[in-house]
Coordinates of N, CA and C in Angstrom, one line a residue:
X244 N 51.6 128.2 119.7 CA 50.7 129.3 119.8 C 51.4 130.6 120.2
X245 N 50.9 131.8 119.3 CA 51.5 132.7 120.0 C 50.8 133.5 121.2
X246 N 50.9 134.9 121.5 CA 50.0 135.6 122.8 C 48.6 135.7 122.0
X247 N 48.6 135.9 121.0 CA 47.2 135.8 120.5 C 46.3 134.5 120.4
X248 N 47.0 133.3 120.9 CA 46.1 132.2 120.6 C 46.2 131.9 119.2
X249 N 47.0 132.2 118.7 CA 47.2 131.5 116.8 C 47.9 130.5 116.9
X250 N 47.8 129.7 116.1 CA 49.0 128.5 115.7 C 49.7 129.3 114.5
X251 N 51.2 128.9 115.1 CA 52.9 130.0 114.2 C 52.7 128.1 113.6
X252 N 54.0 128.4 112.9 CA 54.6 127.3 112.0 C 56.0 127.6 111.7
X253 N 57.0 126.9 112.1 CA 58.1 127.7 111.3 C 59.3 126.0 110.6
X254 N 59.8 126.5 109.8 CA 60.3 125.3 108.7 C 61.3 125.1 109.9
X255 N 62.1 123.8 109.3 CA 62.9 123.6 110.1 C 64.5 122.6 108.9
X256 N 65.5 123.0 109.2 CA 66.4 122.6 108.7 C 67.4 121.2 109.6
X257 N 67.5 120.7 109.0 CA 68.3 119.2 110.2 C 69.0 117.9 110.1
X258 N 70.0 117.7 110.4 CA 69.8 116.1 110.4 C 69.9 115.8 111.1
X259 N 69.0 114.3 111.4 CA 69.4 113.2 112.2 C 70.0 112.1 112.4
X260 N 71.1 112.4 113.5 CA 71.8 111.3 113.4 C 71.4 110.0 114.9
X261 N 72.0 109.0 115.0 CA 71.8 107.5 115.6 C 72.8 106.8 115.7
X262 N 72.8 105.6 116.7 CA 73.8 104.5 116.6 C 72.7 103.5 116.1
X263 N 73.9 103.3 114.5 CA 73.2 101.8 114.0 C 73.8 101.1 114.4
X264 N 73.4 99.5 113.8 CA 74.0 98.2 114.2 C 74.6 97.8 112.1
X265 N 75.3 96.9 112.2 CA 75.2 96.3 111.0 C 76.5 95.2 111.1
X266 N 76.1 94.4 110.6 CA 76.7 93.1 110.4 C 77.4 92.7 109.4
X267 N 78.9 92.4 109.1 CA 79.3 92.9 107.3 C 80.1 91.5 107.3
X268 N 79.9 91.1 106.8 CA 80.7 89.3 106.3 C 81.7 89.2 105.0
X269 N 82.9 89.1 105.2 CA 83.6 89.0 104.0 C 84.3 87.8 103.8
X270 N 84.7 87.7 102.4 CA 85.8 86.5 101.7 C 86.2 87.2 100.9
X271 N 87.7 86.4 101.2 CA 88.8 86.9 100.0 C 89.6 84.9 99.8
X272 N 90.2 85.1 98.9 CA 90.9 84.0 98.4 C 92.1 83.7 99.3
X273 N 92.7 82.7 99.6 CA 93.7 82.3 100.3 C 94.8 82.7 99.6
X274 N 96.0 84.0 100.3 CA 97.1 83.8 99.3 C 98.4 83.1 100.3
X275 N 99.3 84.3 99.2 CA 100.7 83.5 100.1 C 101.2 84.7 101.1
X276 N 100.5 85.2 101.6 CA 101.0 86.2 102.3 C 100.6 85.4 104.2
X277 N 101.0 86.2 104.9 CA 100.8 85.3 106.3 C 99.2 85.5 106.8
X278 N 99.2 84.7 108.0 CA 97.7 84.9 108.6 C 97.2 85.9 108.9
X279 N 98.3 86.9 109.4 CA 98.2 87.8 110.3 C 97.7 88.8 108.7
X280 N 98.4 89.3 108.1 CA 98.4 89.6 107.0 C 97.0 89.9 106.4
X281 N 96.5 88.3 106.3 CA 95.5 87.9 105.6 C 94.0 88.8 106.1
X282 N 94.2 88.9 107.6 CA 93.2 89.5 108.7 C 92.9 90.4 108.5
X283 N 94.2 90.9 108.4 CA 93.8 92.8 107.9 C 93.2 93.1 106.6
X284 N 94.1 92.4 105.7 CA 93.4 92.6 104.4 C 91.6 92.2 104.4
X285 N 91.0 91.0 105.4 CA 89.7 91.2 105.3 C 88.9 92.4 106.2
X286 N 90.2 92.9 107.2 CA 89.3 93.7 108.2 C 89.1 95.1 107.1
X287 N 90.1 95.4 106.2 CA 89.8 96.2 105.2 C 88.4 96.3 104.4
X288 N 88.7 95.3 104.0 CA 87.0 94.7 102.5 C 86.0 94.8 103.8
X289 N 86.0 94.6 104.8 CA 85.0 94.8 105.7 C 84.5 96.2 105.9
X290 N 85.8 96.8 106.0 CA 85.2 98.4 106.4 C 85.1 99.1 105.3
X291 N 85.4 98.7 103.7 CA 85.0 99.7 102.5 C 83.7 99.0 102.6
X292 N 82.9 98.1 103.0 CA 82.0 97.7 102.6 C 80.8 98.5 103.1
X293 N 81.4 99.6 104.7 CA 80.4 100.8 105.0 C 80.4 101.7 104.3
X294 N 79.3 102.2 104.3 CA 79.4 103.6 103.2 C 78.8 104.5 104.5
X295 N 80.5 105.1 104.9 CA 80.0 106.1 105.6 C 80.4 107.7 105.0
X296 N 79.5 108.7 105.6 CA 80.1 110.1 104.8 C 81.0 111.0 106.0
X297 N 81.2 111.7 106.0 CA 82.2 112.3 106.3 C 82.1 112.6 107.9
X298 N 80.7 113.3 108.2 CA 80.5 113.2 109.8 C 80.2 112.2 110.6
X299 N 79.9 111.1 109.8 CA 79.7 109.3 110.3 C 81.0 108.5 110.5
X300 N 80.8 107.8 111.3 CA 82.0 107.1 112.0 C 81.8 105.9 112.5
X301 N 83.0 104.7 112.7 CA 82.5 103.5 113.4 C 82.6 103.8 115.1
X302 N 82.2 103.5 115.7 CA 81.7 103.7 117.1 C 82.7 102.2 117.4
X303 N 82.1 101.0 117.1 CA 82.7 99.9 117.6 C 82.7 99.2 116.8
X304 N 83.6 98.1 116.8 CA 84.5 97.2 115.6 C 84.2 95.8 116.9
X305 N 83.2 95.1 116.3 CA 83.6 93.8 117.2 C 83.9 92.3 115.9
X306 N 85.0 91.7 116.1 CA 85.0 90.3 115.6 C 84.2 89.5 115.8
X307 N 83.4 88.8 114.8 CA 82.5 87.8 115.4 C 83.3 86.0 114.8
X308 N 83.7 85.9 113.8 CA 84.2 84.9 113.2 C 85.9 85.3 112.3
X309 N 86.5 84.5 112.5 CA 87.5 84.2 111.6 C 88.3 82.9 111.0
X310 N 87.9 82.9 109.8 CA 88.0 81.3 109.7 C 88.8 81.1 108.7
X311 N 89.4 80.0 108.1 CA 89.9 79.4 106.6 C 90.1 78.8 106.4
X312 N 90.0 78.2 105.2 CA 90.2 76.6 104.7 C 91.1 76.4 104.0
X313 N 91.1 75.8 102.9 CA 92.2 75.3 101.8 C 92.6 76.6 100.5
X314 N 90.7 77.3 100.6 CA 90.8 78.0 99.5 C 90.2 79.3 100.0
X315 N 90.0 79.8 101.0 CA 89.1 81.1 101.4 C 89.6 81.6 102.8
X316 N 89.3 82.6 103.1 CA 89.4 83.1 104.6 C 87.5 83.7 104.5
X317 N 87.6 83.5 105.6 CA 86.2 84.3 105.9 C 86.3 84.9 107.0
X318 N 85.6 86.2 107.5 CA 85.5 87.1 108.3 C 84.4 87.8 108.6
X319 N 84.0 87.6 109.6 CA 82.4 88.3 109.9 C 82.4 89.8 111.2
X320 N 82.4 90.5 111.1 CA 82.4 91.4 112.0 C 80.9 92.4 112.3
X321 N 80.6 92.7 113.4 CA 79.4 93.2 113.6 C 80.2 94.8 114.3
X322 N 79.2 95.9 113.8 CA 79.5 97.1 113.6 C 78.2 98.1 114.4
X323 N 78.9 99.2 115.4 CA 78.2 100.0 116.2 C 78.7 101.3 115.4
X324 N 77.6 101.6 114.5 CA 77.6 103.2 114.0 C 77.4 104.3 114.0
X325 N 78.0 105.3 114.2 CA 76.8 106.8 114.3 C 76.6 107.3 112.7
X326 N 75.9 107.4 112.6 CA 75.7 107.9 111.5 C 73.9 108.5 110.9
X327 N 74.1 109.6 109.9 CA 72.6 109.9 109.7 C 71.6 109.1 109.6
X328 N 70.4 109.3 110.1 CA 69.5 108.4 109.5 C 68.5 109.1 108.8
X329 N 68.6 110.8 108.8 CA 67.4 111.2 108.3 C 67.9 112.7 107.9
X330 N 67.1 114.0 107.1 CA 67.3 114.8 106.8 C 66.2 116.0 106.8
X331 N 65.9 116.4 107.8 CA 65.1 117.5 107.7 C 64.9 118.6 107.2
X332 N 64.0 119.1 106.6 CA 64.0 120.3 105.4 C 65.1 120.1 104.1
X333 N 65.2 121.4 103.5 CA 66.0 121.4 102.0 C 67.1 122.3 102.5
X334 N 68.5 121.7 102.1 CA 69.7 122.4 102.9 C 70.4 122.4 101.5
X335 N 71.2 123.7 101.2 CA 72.0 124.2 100.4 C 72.9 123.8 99.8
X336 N 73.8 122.6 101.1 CA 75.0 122.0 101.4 C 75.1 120.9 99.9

């Protein structure tokens, strides 16, 4: 309201950003390369698997599983994000 007792309105331009959560599970095939090796290459396929944009970032990287058998490695990691969740008004950018 202004001194007159009116209701103003004014637009508004924005985004909103948050910490998500997300949970990302990967497999890759058993090679001949070492264990250690092998780790990284899933901690990689893990993290192309966020689609973050340029002002979004991982916050925290936690291990939850790492496993392998005869023919797979598997890797599960759970993920603390900042990142947009929303977009207020119509922006230029």
């Amino acid at each position: 309201m202004d001194s007159k007792e009116e209701e103003k309105t004014s637009d508004v331009l924005g985004k909103v950003y948050a910490y998500t959560f997300e949970r990302v599970d990967v497999e890759i095939s058993k090679n001949k390369y070492p264990q250690a090796l092998s780790y990284y290459l899933c901690l990689i396929k893990s993290r192309m698997q966020l689609s973050l944009d340029k002002d979004e970032y991982i916050v925290k990287e936690i291990p939850l599983q790492f496993e392998e058998d005869s023919d797979t490695i598997r890797m599960s990691n759970y993920y603390v994000l900042y990142e947009m969740i929303a977009v207020v008004g119509e922006s230029d950018e």
